[in-house]
mmCIF file of C-alpha atoms and ligand atoms in Angstrom:
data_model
loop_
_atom_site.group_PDB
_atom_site.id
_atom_site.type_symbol
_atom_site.label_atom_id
_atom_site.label_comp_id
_atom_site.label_asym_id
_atom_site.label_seq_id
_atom_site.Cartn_x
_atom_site.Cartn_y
_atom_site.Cartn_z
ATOM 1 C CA UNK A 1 10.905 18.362 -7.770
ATOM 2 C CA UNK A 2 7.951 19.952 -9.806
ATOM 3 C CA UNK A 3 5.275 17.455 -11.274
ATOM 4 C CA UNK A 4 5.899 19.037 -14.911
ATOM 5 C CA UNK A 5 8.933 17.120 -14.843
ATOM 6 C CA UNK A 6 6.253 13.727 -15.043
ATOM 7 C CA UNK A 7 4.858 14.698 -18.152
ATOM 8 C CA UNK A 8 5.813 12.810 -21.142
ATOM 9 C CA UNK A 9 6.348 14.437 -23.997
ATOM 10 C CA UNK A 10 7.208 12.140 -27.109
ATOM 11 C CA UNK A 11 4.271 12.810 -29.575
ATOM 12 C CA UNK A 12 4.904 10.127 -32.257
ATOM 13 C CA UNK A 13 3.782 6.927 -31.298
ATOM 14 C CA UNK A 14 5.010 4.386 -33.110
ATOM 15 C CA UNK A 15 3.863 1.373 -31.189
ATOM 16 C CA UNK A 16 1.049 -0.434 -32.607
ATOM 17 C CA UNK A 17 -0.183 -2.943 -30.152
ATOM 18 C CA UNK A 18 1.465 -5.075 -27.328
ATOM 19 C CA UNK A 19 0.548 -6.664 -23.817
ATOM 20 C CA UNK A 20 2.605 -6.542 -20.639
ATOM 21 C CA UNK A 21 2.180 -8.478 -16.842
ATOM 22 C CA UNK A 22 3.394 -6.711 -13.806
ATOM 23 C CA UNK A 23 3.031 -8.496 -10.126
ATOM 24 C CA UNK A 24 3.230 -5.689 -7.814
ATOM 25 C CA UNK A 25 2.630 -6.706 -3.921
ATOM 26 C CA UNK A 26 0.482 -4.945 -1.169
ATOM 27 C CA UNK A 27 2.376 -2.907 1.848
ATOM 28 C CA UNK A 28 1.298 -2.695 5.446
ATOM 29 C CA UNK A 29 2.386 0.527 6.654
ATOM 30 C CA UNK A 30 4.138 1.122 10.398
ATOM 31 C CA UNK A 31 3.609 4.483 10.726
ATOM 32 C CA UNK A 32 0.455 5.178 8.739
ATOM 33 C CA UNK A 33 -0.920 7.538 5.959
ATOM 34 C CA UNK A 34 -4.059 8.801 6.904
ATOM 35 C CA UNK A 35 -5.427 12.118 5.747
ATOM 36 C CA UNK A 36 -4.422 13.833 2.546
ATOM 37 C CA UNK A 37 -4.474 17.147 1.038
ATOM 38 C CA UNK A 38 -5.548 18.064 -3.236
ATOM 39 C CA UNK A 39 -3.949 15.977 -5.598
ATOM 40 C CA UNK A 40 -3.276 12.588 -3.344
ATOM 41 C CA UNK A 41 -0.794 14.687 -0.828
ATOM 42 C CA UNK A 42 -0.072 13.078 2.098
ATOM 43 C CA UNK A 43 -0.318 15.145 5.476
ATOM 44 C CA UNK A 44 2.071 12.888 6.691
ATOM 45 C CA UNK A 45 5.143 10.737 5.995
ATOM 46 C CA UNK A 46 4.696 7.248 6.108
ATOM 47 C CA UNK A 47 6.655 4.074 5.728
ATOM 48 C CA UNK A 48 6.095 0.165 5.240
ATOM 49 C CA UNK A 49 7.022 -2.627 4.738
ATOM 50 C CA UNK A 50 6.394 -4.468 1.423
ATOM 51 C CA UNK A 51 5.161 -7.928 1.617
ATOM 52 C CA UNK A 52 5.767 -10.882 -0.565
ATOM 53 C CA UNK A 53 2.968 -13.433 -1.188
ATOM 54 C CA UNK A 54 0.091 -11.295 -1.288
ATOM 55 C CA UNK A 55 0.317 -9.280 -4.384
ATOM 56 C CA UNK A 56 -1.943 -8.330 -7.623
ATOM 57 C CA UNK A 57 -1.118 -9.885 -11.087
ATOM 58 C CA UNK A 58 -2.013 -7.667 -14.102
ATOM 59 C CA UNK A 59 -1.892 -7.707 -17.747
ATOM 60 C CA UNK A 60 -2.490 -4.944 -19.983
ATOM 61 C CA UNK A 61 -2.908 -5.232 -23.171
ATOM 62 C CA UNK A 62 -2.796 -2.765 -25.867
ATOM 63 C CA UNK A 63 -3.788 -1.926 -29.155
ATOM 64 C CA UNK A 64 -3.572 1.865 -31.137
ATOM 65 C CA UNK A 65 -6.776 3.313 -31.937
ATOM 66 C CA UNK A 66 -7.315 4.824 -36.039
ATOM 67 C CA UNK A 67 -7.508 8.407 -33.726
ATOM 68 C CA UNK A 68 -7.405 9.065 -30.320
ATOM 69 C CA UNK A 69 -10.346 9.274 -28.375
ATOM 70 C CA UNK A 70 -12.146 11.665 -26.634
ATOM 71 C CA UNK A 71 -13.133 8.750 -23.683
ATOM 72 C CA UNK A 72 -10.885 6.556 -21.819
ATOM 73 C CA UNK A 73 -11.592 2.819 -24.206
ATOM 74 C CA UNK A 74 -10.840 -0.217 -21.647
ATOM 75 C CA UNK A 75 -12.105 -2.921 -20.139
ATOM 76 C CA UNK A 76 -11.261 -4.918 -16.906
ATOM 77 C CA UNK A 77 -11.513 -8.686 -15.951
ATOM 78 C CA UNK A 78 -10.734 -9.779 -12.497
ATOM 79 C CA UNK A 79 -9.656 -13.328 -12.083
ATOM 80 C CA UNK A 80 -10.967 -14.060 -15.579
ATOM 81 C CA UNK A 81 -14.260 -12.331 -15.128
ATOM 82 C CA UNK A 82 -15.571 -8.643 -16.666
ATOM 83 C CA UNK A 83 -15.728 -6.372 -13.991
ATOM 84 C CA UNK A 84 -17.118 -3.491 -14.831
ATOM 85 C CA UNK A 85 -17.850 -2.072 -11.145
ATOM 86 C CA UNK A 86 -13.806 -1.308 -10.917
ATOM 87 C CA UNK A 87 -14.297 0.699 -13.958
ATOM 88 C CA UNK A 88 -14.790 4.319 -12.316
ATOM 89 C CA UNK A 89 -12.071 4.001 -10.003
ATOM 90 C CA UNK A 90 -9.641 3.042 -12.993
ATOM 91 C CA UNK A 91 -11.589 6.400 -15.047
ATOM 92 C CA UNK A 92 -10.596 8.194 -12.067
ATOM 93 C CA UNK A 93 -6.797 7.096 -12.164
ATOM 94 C CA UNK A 94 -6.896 7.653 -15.746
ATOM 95 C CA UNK A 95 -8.224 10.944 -15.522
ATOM 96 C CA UNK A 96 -5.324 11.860 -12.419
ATOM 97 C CA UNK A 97 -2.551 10.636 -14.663
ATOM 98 C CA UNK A 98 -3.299 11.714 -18.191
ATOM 99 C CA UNK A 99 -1.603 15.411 -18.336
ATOM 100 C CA UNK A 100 1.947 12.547 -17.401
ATOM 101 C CA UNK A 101 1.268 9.813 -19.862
ATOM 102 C CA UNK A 102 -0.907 11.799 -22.630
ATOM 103 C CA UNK A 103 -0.358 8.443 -24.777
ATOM 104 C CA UNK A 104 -3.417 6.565 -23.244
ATOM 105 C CA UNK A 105 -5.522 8.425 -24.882
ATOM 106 C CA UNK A 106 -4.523 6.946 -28.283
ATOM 107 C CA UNK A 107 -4.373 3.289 -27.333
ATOM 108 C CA UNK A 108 -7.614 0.927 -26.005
ATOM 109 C CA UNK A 109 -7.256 -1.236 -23.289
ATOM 110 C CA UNK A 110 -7.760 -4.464 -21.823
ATOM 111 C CA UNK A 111 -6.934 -4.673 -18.202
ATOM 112 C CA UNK A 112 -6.734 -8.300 -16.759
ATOM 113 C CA UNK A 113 -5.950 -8.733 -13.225
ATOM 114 C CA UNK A 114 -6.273 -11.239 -10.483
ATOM 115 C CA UNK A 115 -5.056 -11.165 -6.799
ATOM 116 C CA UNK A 116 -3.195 -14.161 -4.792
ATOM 117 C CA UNK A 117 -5.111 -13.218 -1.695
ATOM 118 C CA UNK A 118 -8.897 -13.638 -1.676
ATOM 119 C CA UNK A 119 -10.858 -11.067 -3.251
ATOM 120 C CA UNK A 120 -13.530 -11.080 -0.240
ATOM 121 C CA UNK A 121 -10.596 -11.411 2.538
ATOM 122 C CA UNK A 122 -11.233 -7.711 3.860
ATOM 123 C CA UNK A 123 -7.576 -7.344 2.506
ATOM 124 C CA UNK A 124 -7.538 -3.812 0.394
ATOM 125 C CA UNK A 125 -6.099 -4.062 -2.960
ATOM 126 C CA UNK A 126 -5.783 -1.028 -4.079
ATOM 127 C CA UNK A 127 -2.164 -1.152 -3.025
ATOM 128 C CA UNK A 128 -1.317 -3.751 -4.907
ATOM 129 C CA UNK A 129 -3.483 -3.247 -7.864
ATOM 130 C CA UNK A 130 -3.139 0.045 -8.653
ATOM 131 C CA UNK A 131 0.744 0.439 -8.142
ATOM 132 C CA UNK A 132 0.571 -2.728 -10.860
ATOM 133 C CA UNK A 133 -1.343 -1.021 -13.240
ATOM 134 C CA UNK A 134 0.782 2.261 -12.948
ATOM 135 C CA UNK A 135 3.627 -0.444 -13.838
ATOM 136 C CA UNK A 136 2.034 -1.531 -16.767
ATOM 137 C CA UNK A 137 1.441 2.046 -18.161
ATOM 138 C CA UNK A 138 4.874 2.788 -17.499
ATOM 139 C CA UNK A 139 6.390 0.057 -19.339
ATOM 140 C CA UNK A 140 4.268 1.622 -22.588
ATOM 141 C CA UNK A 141 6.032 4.795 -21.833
ATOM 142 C CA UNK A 142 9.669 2.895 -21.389
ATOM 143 C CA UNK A 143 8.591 1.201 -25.593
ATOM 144 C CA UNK A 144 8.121 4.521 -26.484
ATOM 145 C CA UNK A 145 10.972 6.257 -24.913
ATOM 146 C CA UNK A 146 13.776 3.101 -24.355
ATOM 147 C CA UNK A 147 16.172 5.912 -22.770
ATOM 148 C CA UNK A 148 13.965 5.767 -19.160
ATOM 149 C CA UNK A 149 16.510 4.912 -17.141
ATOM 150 C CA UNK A 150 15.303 2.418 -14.324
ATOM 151 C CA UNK A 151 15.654 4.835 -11.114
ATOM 152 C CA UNK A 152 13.308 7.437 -13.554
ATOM 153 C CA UNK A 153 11.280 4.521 -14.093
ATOM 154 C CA UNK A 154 10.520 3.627 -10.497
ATOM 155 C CA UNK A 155 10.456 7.010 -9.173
ATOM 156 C CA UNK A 156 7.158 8.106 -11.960
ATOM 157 C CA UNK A 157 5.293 4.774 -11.267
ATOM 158 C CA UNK A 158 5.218 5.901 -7.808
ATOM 159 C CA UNK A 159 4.393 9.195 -8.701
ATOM 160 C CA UNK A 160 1.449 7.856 -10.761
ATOM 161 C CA UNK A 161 0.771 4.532 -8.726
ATOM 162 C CA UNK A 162 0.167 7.550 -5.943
ATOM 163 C CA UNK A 163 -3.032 9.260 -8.008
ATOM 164 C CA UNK A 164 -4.558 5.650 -8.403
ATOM 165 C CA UNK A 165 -4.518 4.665 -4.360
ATOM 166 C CA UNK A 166 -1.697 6.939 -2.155
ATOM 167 C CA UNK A 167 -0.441 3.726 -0.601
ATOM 168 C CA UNK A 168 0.167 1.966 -3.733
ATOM 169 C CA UNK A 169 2.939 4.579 -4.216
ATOM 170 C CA UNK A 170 4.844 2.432 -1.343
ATOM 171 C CA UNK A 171 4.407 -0.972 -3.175
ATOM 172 C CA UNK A 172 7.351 -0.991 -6.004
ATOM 173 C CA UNK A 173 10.422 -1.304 -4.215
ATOM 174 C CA UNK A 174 11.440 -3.347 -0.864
ATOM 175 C CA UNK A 175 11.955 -3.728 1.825
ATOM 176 C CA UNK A 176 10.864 -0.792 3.736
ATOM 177 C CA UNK A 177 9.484 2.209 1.765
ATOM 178 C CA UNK A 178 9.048 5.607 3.024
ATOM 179 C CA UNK A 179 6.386 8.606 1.371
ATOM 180 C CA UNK A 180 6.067 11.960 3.040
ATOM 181 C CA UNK A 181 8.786 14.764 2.884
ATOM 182 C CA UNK A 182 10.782 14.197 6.294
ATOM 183 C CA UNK A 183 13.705 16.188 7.301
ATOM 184 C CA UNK A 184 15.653 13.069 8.535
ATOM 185 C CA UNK A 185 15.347 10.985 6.002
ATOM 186 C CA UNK A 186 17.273 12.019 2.610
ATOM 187 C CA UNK A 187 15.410 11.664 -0.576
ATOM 188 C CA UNK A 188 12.093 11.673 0.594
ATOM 189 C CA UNK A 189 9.084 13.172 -1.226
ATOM 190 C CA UNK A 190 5.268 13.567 -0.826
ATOM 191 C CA UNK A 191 5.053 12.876 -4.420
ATOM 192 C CA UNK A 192 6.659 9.629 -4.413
ATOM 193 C CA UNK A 193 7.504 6.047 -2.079
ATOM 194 C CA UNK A 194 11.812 5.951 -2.200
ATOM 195 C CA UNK A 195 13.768 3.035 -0.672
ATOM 196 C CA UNK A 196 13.950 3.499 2.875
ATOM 197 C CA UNK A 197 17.863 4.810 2.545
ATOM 198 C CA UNK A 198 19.802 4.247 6.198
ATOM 199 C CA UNK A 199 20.785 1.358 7.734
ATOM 200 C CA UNK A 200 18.648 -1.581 8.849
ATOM 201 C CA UNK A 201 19.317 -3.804 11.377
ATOM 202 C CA UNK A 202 19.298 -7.628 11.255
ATOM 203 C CA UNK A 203 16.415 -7.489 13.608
ATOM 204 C CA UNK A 204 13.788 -6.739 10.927
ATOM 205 C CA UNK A 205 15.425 -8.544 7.976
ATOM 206 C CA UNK A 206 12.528 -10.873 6.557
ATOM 207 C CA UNK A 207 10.100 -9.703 9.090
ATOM 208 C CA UNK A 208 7.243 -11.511 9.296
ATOM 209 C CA UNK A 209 3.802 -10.955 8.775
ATOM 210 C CA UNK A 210 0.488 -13.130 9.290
ATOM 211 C CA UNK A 211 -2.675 -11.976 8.356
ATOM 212 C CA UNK A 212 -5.952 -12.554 10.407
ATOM 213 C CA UNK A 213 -8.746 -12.640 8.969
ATOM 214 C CA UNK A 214 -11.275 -11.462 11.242
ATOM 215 C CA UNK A 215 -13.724 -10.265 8.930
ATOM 216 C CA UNK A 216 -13.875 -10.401 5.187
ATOM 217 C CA UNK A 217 -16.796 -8.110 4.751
ATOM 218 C CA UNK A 218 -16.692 -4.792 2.099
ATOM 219 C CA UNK A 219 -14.423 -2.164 4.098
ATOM 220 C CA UNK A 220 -16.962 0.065 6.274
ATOM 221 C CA UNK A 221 -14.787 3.033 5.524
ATOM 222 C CA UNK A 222 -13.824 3.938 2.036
ATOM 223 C CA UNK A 223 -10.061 4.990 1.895
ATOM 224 C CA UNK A 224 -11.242 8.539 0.112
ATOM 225 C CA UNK A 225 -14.293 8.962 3.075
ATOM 226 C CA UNK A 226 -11.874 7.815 5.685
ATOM 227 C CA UNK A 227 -8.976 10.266 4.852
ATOM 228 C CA UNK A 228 -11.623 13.225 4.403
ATOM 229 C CA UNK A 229 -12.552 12.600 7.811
ATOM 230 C CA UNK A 230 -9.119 14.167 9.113
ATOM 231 C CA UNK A 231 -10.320 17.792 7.873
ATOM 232 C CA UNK A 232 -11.721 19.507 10.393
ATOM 233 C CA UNK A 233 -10.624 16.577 12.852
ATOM 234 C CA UNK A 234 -9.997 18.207 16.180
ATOM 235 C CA UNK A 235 -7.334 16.002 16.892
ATOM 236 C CA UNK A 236 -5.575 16.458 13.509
ATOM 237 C CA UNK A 237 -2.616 18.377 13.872
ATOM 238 C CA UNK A 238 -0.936 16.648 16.617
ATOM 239 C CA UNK A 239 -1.592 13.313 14.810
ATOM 240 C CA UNK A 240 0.520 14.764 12.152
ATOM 241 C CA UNK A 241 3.370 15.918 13.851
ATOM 242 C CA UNK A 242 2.982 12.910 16.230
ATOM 243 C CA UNK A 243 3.738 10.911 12.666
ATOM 244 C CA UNK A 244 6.569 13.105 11.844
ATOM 245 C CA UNK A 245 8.059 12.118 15.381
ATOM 246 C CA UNK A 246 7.212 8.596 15.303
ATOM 247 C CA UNK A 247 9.073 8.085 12.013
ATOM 248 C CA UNK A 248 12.050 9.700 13.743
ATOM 249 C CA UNK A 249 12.060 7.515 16.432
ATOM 250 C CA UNK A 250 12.089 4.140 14.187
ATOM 251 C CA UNK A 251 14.795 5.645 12.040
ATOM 252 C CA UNK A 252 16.751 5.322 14.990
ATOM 253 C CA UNK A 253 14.941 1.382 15.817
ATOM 254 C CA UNK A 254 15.795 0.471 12.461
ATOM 255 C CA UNK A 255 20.343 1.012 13.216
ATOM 256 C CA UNK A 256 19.688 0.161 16.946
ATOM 257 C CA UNK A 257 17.858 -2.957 16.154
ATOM 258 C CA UNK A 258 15.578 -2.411 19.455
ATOM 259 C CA UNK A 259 12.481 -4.979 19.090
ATOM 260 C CA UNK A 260 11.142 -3.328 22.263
ATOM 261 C CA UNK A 261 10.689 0.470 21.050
ATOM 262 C CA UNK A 262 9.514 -0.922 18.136
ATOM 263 C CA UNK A 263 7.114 -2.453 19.163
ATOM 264 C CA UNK A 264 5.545 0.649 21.090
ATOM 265 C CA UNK A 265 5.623 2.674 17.588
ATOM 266 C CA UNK A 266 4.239 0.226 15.704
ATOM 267 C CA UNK A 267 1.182 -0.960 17.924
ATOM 268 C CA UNK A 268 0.870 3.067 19.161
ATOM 269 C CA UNK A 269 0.312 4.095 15.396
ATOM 270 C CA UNK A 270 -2.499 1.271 15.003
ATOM 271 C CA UNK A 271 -4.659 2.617 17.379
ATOM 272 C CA UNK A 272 -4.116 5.705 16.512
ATOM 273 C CA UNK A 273 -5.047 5.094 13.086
ATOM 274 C CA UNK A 274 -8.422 3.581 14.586
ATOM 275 C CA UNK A 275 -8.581 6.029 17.443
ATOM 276 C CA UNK A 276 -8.686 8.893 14.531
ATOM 277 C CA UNK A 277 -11.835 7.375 12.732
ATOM 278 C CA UNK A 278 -13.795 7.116 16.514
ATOM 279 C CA UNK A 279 -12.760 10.666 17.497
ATOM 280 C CA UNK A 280 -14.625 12.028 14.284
ATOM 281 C CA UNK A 281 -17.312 13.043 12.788
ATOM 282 C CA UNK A 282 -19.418 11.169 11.539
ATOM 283 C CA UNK A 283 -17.348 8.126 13.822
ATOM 284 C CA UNK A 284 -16.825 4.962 12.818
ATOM 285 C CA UNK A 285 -15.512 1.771 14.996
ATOM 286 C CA UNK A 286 -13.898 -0.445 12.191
ATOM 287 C CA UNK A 287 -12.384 -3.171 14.867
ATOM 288 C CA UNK A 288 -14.523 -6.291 15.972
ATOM 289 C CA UNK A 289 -15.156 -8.045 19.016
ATOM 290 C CA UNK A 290 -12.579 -10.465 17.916
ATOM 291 C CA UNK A 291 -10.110 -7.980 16.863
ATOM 292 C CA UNK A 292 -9.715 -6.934 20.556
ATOM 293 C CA UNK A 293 -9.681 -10.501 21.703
ATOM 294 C CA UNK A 294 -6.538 -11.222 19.583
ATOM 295 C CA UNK A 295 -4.850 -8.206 20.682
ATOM 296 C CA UNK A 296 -5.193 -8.961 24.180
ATOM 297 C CA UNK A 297 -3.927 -12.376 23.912
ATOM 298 C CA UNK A 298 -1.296 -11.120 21.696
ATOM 299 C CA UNK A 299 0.004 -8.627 24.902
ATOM 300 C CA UNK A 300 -0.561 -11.411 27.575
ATOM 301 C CA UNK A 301 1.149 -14.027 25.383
ATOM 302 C CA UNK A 302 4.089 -11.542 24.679
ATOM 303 C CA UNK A 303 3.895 -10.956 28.822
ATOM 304 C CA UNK A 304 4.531 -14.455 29.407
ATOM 305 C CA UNK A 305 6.887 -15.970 26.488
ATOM 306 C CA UNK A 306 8.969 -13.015 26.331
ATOM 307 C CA UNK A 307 8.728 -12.877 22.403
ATOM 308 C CA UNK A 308 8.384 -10.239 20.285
ATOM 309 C CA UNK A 309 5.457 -10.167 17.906
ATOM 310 C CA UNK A 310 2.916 -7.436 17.844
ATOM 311 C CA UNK A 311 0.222 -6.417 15.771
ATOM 312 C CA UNK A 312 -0.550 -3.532 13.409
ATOM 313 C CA UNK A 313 -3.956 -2.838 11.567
ATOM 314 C CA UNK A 314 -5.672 -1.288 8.819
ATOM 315 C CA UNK A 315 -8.379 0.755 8.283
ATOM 316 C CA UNK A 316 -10.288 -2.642 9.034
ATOM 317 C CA UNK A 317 -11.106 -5.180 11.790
ATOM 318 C CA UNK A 318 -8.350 -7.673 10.224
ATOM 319 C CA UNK A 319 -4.974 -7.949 12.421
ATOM 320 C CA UNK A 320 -1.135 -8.096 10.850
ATOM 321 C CA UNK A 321 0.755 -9.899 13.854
ATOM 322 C CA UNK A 322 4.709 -8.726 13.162
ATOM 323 C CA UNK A 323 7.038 -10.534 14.434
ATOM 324 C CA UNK A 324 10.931 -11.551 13.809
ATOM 325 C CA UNK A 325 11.995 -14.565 11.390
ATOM 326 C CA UNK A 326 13.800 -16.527 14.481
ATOM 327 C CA UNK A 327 10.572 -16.478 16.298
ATOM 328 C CA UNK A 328 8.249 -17.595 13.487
ATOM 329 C CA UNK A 329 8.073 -21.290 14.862
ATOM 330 C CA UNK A 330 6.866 -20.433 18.341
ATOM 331 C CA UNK A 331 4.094 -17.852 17.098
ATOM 332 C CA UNK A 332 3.005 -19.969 14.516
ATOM 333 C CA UNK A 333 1.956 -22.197 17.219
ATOM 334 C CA UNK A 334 0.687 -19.613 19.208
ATOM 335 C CA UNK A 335 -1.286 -18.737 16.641
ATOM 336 C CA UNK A 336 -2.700 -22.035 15.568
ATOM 337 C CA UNK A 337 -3.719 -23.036 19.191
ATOM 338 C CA UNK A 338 -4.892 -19.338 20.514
ATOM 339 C CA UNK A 339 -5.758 -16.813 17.920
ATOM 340 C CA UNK A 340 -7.476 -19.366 14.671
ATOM 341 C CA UNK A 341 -10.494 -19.301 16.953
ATOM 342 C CA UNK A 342 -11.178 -15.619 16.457
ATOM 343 C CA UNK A 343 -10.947 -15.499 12.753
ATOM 344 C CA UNK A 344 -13.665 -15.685 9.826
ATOM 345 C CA UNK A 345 -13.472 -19.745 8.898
ATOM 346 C CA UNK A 346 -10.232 -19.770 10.782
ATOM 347 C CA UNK A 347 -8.661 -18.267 8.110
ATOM 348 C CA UNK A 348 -5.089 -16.393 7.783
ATOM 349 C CA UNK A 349 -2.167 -15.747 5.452
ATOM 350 C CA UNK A 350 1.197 -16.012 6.108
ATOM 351 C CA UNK A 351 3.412 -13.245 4.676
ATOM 352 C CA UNK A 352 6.856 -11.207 5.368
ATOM 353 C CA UNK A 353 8.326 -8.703 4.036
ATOM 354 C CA UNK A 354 9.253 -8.574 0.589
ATOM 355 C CA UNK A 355 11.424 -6.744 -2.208
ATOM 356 C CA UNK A 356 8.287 -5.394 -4.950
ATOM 357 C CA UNK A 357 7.062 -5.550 -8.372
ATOM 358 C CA UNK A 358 8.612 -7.702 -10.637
ATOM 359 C CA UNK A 359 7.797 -7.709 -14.435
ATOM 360 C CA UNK A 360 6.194 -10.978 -16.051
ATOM 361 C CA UNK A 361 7.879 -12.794 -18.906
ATOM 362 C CA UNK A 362 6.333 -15.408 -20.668
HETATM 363 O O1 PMV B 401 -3.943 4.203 -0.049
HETATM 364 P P1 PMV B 401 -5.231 4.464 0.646
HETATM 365 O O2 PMV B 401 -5.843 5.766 0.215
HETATM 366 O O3 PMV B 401 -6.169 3.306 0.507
HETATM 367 O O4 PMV B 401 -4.933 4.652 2.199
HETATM 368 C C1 PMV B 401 -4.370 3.670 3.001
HETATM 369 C C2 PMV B 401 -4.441 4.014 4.421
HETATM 370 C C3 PMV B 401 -3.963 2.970 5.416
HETATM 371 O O5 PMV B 401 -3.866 1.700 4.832
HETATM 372 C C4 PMV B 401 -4.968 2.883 6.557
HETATM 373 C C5 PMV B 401 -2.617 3.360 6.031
HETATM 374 C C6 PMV B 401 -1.415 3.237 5.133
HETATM 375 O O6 PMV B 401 -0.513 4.052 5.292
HETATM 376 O O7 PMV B 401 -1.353 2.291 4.324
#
């Protein structure tokens, strides 16, 4: 599919002013993205799963300006407050999406937003934010052209949701959402997050997913520094293809339903992931002390109980412990009695997976 087929074209703009809210939810991806060509291209296919309770609220209002203007006019509040330091990163979306929704050009803005997670949890949300934003701009673009079917809809929020923050492209939908052309899975695009589309076991319905928070600091490791550091990577290559082959082994966990295999994938792409940012240059170690101690107590409790819950991370020292539904009460406890201990205030948030954005009505 070419991008030209993105850019909207209606020229008479009849809406005068308006607001919308989107809540659009943050991922955690199993196989991960990491490392990107021009124009937010993956080097890799991806998937993840969406979550539920941690997700970004936005409004945007809107209001028609006498003429368009030459600079972006908006301003952004986060929970309530102006923030004016998430202004460049929004110029820079804006800027990435304006040859597809020439229309914000003519309108000023005011952005208000607020996250149900903690802003200072360590917990990116750029995910969740930006793929809500994308949804707001869209539903302008769906006033001014009511013919947008919903499918066209969802597929160019991804598309622009993917210029704001690449994983924010796999935020929309639920429950599992896939980004990176691969040739087993049909529909798939580097342009755009699509509905993982085969069969998924009962295994991973409402998978869950609690959050330690290990350490709530500002990331190390900027997303755009942190993907740059796979050019010139020595190891880069393989890590690709070893992506490609990963996500054809858990298309194949996700019919058979086998916990055990998943596992392997899931915990094997983590440390690659962090095993990527040691290996270059400059290297970074983004895991703590305490990040290590959970995952060993995670592998020797899994040793003894014979349960299934494993961990995943970001580009951060915070751990996602996965694990099935039917086995939430006994990890739960595990949790509370062994792993509270290693996080920052002994805090964590419980999640699981989730089914995306949904659009606010008052
Ligand atoms: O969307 P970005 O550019 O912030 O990159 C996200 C990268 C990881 O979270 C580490 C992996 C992923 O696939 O979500």
């Amino acid at each position: 599919m070419p991008t030209s087929a993105f850019i909207h074209t209606t020229s008479e703009l009849t809406i005068e002013n308006g607001s919308v809210t989107w809540e659009s939810p943050s991922n955690i991806a199993l196989v991960k993205y990491w490392g990107k060509k021009e124009h937010q291209i993956p080097a890799n296919p991806s998937i993840s799963f969406t979550l539920s309770n941690c997700k970004t609220v936005t409004t945007l209002s809107y209001k028609k300006l006498s003429s368009p203007s030459d600079e972006y006019q908006f301003e952004v509040y986060l929970e309530g407050k102006r923030q004016n330091d998430f202004k460049p990163k929004i110029k820079t979306f804006f800027k990435r999406i304006e040859q597809y929704v020439p229309f914000i050009k003519a309108y000023e803005f005011k952005i208000e937003t607020s996250n149900t997670f903690p802003h200072s949890s360590g917990i990116a949300s750029s995910a969740s934010g930006m793929s809500a934003l994308a949804l707001c701009i869209m539903s302008i673009e769906k006033e001014i052209n009511p013919n947008l079917s919903d499918a066209d809809f969802i597929k160019k929020t991804s598309f622009l949701a993917r210029l704001g923050s690449g994983s924010a492209c796999r935020s929309l939908e639920g429950d599992l959402v896939c980004w990176g052309t691969h040739k087993e899975i049909k529909g798939t695009s580097d342009l755009f997050g699509v509905k993982y589309p085969n069969e998924v076991h009962e295994n991973f319905k409402n998978y869950q997913d609690t959050i330690l928070l290990v350490d709530k600091g500002e990331k190390q490791v900027s997303s755009t520094v942190g993907h740059n550091l796979m050019h010139k990577h020595p190891y880069a290559e393989n890590r690709f293809q070893q992506a490609h082959d990963n996500l054809s082994k858990l298309n194949k966990v996700f019919k058979s339903g086998d916990l055990k295999s998943f596992i392997e994938i899931v915990e094997s792409e983590a440390l690659t992931l962090h095993a990527m940012m040691m290996t270059s240059l400059p290297y970074f170690i983004l895991m703590k002390p305490n990040t290590l101690e959970i995952i060993n107590k995670i592998w020797a409790f899994r040793q003894v109980s014979g349960l299934h819950l494993c961990f995943t991370l970001d580009a951060g020292a915070n751990v996602h412990l996965l694990y099935p539904e039917n086995e939430k009460e006994q990890v739960l406890d595990f949790i509370n009695s062994q792993l509270v201990g290693y996080c920052q205030n002994g805090h964590y948030i419980c999640d699981g997976v989730g089914l995306g954005a949904n659009l606010i009505t008052d």
